PDB file of C-alpha atoms in Angstrom:
ATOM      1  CA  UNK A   1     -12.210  -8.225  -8.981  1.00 79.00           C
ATOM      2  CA  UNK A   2     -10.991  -4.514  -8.833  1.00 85.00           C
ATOM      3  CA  UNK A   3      -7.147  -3.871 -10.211  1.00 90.00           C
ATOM      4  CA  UNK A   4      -4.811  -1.262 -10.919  1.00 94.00           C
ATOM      5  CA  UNK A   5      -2.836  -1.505 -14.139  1.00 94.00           C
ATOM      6  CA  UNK A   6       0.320   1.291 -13.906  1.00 93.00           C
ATOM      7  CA  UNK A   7       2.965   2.109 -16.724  1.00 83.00           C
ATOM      8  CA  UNK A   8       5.858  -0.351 -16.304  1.00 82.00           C
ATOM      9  CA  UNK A   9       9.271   0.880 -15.553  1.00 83.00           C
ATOM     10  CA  UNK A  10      11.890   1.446 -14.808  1.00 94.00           C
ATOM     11  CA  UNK A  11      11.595   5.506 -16.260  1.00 96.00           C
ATOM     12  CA  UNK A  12      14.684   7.616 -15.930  1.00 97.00           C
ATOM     13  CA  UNK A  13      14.545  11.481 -16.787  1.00 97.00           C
ATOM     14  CA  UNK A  14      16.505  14.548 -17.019  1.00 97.00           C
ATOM     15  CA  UNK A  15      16.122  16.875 -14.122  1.00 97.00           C
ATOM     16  CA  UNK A  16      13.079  19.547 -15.379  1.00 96.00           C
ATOM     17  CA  UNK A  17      11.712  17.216 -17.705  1.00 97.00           C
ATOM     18  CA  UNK A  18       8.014  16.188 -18.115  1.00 97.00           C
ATOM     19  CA  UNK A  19       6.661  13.486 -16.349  1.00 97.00           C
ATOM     20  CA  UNK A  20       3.772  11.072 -16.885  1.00 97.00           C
ATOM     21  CA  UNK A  21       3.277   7.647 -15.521  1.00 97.00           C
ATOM     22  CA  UNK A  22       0.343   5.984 -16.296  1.00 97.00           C
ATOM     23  CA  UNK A  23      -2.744   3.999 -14.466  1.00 97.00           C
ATOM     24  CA  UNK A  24      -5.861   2.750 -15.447  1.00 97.00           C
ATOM     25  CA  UNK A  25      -8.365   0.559 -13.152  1.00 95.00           C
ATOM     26  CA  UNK A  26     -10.785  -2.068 -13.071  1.00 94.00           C
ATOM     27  CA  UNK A  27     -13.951  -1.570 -10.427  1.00 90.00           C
ATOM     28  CA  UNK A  28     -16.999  -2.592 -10.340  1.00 84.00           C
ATOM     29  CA  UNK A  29     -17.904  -0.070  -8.303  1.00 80.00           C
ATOM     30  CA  UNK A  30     -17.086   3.720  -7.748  1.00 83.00           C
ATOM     31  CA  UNK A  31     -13.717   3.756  -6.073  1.00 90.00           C
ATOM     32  CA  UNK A  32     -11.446   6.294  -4.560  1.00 90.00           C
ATOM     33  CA  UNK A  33      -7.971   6.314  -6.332  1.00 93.00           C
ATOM     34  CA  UNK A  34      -4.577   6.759  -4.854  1.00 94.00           C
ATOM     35  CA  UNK A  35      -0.683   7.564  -5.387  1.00 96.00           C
ATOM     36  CA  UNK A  36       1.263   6.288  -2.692  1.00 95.00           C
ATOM     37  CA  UNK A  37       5.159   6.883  -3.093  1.00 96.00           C
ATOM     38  CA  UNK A  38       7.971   5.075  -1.353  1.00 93.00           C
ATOM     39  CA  UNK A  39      11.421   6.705  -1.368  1.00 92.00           C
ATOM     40  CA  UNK A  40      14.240   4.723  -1.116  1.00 86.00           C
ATOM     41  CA  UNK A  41      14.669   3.256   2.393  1.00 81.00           C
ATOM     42  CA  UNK A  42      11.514   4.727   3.513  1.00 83.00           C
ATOM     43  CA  UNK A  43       7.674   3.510   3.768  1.00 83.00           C
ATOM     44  CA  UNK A  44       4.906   4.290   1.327  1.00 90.00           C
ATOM     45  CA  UNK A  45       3.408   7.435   1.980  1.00 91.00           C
ATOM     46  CA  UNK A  46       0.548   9.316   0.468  1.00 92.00           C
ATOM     47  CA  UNK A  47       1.246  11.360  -2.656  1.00 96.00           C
ATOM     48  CA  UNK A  48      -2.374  12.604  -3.412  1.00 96.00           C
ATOM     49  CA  UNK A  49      -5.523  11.335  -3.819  1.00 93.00           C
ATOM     50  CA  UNK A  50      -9.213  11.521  -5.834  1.00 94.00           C
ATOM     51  CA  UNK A  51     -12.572  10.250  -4.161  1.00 90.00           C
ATOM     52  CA  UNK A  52     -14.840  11.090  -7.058  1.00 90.00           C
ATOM     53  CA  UNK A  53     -15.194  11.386 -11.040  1.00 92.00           C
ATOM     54  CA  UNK A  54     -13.179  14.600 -12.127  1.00 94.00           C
ATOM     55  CA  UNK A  55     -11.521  15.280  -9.166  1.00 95.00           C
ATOM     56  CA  UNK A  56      -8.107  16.371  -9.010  1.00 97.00           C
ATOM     57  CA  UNK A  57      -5.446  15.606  -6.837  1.00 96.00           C
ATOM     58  CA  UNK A  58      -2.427  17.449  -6.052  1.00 97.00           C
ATOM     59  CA  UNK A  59       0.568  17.528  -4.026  1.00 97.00           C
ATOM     60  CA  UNK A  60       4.592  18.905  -3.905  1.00 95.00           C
ATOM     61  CA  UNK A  61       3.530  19.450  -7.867  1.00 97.00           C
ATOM     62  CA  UNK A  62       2.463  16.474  -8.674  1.00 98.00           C
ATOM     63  CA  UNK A  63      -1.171  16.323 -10.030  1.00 98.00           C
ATOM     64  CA  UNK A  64      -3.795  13.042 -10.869  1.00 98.00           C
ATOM     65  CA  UNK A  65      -7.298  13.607 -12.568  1.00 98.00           C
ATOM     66  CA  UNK A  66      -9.821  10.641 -12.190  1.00 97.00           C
ATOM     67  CA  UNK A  67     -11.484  10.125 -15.555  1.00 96.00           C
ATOM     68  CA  UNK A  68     -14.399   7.442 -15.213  1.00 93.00           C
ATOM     69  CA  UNK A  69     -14.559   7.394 -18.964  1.00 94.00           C
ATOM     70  CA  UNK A  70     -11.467   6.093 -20.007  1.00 95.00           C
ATOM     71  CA  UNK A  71     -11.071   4.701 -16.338  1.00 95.00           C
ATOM     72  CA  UNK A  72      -7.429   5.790 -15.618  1.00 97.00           C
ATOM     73  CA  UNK A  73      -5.420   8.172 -13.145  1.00 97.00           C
ATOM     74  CA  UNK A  74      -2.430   9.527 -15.041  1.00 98.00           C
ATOM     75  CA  UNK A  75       0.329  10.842 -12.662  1.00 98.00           C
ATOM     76  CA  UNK A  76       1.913  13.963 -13.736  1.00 98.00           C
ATOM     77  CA  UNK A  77       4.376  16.705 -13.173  1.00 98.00           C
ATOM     78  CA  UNK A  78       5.738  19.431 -14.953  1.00 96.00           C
ATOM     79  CA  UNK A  79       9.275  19.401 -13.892  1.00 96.00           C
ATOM     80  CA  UNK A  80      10.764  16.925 -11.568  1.00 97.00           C
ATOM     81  CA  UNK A  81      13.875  17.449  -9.905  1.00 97.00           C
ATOM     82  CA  UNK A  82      16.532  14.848  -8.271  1.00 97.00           C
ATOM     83  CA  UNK A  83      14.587  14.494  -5.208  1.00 96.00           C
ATOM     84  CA  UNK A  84      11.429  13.072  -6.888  1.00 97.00           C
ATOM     85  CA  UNK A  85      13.325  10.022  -7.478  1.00 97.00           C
ATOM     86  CA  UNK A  86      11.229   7.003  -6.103  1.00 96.00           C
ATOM     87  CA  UNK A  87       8.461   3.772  -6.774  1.00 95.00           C
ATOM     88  CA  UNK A  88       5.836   5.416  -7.539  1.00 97.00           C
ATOM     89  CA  UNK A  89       2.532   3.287  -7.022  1.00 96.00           C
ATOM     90  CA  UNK A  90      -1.616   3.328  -8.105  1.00 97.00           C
ATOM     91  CA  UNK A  91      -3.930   2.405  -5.975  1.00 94.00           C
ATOM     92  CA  UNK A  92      -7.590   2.399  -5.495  1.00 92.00           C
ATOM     93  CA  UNK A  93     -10.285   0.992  -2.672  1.00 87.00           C
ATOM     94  CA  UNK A  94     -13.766   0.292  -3.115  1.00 79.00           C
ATOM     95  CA  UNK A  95     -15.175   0.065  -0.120  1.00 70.00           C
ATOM     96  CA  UNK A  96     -12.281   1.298   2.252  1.00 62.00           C
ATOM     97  CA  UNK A  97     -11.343  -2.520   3.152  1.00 70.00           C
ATOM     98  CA  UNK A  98      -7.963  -3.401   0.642  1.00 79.00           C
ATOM     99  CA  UNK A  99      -6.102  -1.631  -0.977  1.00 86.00           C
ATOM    100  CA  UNK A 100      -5.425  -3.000  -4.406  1.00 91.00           C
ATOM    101  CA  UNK A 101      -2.133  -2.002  -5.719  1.00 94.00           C
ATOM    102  CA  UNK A 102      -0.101  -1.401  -9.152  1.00 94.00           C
ATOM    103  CA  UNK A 103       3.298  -2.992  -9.242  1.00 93.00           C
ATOM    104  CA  UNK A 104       4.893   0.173  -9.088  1.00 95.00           C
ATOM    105  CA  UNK A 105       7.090   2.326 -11.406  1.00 96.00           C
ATOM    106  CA  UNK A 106      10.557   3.300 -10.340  1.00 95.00           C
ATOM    107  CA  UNK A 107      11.265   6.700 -11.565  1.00 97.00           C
ATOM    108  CA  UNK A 108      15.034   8.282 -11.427  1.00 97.00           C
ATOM    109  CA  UNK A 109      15.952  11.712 -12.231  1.00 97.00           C
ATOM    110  CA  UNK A 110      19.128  12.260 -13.208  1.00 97.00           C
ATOM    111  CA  UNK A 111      20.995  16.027 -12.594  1.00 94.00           C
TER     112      UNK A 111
ATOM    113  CA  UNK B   1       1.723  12.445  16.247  1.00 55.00           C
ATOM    114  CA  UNK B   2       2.930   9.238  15.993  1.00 81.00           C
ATOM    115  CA  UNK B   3       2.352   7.319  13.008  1.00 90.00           C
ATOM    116  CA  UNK B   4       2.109   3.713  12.480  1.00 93.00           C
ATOM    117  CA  UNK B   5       4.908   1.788  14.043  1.00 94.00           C
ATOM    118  CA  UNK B   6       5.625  -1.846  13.325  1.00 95.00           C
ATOM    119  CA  UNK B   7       8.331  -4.350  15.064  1.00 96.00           C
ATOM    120  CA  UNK B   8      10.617  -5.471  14.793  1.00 97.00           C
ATOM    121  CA  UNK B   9      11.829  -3.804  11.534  1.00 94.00           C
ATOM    122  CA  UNK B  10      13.766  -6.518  10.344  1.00 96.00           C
ATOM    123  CA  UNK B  11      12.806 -10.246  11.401  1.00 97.00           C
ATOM    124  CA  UNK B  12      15.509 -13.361  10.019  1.00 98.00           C
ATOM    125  CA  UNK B  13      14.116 -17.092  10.710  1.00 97.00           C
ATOM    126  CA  UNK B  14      14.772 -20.547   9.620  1.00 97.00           C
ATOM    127  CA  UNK B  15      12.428 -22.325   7.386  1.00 97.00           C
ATOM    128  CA  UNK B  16       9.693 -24.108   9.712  1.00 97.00           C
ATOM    129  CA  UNK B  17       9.931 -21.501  12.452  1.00 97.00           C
ATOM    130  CA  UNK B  18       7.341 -19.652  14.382  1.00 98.00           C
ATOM    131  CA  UNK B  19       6.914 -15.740  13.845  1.00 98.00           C
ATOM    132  CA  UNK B  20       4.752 -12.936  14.891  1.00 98.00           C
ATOM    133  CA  UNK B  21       5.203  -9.570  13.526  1.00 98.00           C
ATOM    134  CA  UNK B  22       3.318  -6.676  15.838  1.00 98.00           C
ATOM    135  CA  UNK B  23       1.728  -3.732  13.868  1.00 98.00           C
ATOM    136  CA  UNK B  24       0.240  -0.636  16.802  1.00 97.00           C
ATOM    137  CA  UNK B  25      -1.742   1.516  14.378  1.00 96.00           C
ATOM    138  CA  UNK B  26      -2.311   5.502  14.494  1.00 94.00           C
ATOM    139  CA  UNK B  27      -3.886   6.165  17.851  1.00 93.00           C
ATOM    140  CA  UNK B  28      -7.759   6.541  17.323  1.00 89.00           C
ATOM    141  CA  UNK B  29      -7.865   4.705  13.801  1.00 91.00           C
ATOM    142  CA  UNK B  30     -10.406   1.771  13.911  1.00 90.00           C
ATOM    143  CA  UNK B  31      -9.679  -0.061  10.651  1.00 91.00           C
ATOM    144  CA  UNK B  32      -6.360  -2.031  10.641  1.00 94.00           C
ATOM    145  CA  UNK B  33      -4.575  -3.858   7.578  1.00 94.00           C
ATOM    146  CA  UNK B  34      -2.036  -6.262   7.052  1.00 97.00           C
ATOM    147  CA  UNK B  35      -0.158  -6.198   3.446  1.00 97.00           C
ATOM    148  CA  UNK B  36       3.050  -8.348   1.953  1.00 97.00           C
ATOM    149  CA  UNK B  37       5.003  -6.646  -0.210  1.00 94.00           C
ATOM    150  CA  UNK B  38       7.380  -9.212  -2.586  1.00 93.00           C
ATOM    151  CA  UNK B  39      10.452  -7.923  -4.251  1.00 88.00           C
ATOM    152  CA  UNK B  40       9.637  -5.436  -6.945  1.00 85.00           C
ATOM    153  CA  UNK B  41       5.684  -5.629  -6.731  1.00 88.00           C
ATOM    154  CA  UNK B  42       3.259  -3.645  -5.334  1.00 91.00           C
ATOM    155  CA  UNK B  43       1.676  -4.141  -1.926  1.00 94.00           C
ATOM    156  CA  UNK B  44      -0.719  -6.846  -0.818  1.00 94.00           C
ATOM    157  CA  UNK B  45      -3.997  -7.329   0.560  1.00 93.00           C
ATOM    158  CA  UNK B  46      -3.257  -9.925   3.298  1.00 96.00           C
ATOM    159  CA  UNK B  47      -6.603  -9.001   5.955  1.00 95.00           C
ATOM    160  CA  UNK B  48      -8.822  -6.105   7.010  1.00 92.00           C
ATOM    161  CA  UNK B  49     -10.221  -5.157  11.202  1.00 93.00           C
ATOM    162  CA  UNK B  50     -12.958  -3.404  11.735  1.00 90.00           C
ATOM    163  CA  UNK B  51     -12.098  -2.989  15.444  1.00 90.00           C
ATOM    164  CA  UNK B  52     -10.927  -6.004  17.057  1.00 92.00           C
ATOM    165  CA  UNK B  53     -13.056  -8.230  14.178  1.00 90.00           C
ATOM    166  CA  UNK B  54     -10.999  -9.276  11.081  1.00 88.00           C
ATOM    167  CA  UNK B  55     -13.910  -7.925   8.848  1.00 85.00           C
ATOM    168  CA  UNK B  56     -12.197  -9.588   5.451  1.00 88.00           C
ATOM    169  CA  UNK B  57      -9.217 -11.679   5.395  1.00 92.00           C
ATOM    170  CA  UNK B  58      -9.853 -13.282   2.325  1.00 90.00           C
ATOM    171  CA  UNK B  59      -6.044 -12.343   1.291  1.00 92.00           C
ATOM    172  CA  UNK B  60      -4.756 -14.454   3.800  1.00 95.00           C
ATOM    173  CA  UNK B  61      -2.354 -17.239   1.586  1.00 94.00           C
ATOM    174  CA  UNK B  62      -3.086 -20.165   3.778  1.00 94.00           C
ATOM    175  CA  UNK B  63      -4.073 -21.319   7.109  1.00 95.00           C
ATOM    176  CA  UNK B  64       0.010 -20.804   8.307  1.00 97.00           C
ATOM    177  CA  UNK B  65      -1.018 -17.429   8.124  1.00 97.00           C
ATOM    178  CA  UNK B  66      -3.250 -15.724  11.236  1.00 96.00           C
ATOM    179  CA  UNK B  67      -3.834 -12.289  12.177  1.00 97.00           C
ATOM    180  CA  UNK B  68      -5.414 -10.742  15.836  1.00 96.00           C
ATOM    181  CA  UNK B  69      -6.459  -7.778  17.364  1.00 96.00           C
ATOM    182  CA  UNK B  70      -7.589  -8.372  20.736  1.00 95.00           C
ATOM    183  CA  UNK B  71      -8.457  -4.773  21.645  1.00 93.00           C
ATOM    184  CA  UNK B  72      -9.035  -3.164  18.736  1.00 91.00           C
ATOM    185  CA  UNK B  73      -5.522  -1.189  19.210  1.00 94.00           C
ATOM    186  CA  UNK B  74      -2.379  -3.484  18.357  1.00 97.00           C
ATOM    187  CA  UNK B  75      -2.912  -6.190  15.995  1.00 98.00           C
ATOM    188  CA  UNK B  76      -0.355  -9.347  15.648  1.00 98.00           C
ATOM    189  CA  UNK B  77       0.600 -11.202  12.222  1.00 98.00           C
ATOM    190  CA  UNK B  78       1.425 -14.733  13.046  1.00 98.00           C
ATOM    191  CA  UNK B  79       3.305 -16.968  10.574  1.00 98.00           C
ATOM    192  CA  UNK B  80       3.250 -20.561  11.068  1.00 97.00           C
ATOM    193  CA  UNK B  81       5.825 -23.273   9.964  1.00 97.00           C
ATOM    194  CA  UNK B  82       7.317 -20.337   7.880  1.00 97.00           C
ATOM    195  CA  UNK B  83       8.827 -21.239   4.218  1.00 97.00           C
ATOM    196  CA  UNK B  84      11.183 -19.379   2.007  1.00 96.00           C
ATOM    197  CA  UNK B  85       8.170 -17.977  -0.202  1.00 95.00           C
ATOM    198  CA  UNK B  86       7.108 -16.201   2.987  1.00 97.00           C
ATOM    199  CA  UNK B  87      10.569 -13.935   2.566  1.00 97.00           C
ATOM    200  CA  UNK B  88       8.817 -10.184   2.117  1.00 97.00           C
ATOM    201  CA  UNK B  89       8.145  -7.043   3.475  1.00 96.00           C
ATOM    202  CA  UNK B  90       5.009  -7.200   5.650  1.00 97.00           C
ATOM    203  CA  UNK B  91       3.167  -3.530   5.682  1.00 96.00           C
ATOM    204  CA  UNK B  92       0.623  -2.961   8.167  1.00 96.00           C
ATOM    205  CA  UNK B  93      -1.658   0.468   8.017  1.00 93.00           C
ATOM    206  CA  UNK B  94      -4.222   2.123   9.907  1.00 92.00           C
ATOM    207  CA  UNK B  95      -7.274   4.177   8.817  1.00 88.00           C
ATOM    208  CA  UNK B  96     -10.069   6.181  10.637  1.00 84.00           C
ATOM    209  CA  UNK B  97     -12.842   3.590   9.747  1.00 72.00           C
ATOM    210  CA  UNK B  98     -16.172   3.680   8.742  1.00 63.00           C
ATOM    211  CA  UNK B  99     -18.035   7.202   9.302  1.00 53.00           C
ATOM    212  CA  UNK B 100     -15.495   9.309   8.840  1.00 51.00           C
ATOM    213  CA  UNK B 101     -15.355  11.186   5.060  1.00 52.00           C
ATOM    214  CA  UNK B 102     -11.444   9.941   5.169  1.00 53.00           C
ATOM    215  CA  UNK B 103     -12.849   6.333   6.056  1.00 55.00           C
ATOM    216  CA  UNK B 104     -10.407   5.060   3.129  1.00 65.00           C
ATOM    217  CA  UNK B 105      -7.395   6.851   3.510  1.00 77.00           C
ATOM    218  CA  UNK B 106      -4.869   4.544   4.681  1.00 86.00           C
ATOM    219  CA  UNK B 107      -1.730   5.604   6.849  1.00 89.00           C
ATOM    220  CA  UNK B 108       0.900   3.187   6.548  1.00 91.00           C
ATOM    221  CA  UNK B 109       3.836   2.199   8.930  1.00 93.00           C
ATOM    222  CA  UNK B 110       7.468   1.487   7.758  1.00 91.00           C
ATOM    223  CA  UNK B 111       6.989  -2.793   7.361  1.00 94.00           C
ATOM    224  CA  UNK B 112       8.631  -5.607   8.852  1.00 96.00           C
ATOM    225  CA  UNK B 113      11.304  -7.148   6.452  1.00 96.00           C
ATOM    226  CA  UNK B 114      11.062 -11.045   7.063  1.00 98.00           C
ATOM    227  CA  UNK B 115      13.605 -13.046   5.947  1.00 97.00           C
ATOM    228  CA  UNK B 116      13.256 -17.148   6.043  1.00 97.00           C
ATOM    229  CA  UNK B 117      16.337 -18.448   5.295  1.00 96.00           C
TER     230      UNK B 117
END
């Protein structure tokens, strides 16, 4: 069945460094992808998103690409600051019915 | 608006007891999901409505578990003769549905933390 395979953590940076967590998937069919992102104490919420081969999602500097050749969905940022620190988790649906999950990386950025 | 709300937030129980955990999804959405979140892993897939039809529930662990939506608004996660495995965050979420071009974006509320003691 479809899975999500995500860099295993925990990851702790320096505030400004560069940051890449990485996902690849399994699907049999053409799914959208998802990063969801839970803060500490909070619920997951919706970091950015891809529907299609190529596409490029972006939010609060954070930026995906969805490669269908090497199947994966790299999370990136340039600089991440104190407040970025969080689980950070992959997702993709096929068909819009589950959501199949990664286990989650916990970054922390330290000042 | 108001986002997807879930109660109660936090739910303690004794091994063998009765629960039902109430999920009342982003007014409007039509698709409804249940996930269980254990300690350190990622979320889920527990059962899908399409409406007030569970459309998949093929994540479901066990026939303690059960899951209703009576009018397509407010759906209810019953446990059953609850055991200490059980202990986990429940997420429910809440999506547009079918037809829309954001059919798959899921909206999720803040879980139910169950603890079976």
């Amino acid at each position: 069945g479809d899975s999500v395979t995500q860099m295993e953590g925990p990851v702790t940076l320096s505030e400004e460094a560069f940051l890449t967590i990485n996902c690849t998937y399994t699907a049999t069919g053409y799914p959208s992808l998802f990063w969801y992102v839970q803060y500490p104490g909070e619920g997951l919420q919706l970091l950015l998103k891809a529907t299609k081969a190529d596409d490029k999602g972006s939010n609060k500097g954070f930026e995906a690409t969805y490669r269908k050749e090497t199947t994966s969905f790299h999370l990136e940022k340039g600089s991440v600051q104190v407040s970025d620190s969080a689980v950070y988790f992959c997702a993709l649906t096929d068909y819009g019915n589950d959501m199949r999950f990664g286990a989650g990386t916990r970054l922390t950025v330290k000042p | 608006g108001a986002g997807v709300s879930q109660t109660p937030s936090n739910k303690v129980t004794e091994k063998g007891k009765y629960v039902e955990l109430r999920c009342d999804p982003i007014s409007g959405h039509t698709a409804l999901y249940w996930y269980r979140q254990s300690l350190g892993q990622g979320p889920e897939f527990l059962i899908y409505f399409q409406g007030t039809g569970a459309a998949d529930d093929s994540g479901l662990p066990n026939d303690r578990f059960f899951a209703v939506r009576p009018e397509g608004s407010v759906s209810t996660l019953k446990i059953q003769r609850t055991e200490r495995g059980d202990s986990a965050v429940y997420l429910c979420a809440s999506s547009l549905g079918r037809g829309s071009s954001s059919y798959n974006e899921q909206f999720f509320g803040p879980g139910t933390r169950l603890t079976v003691l």
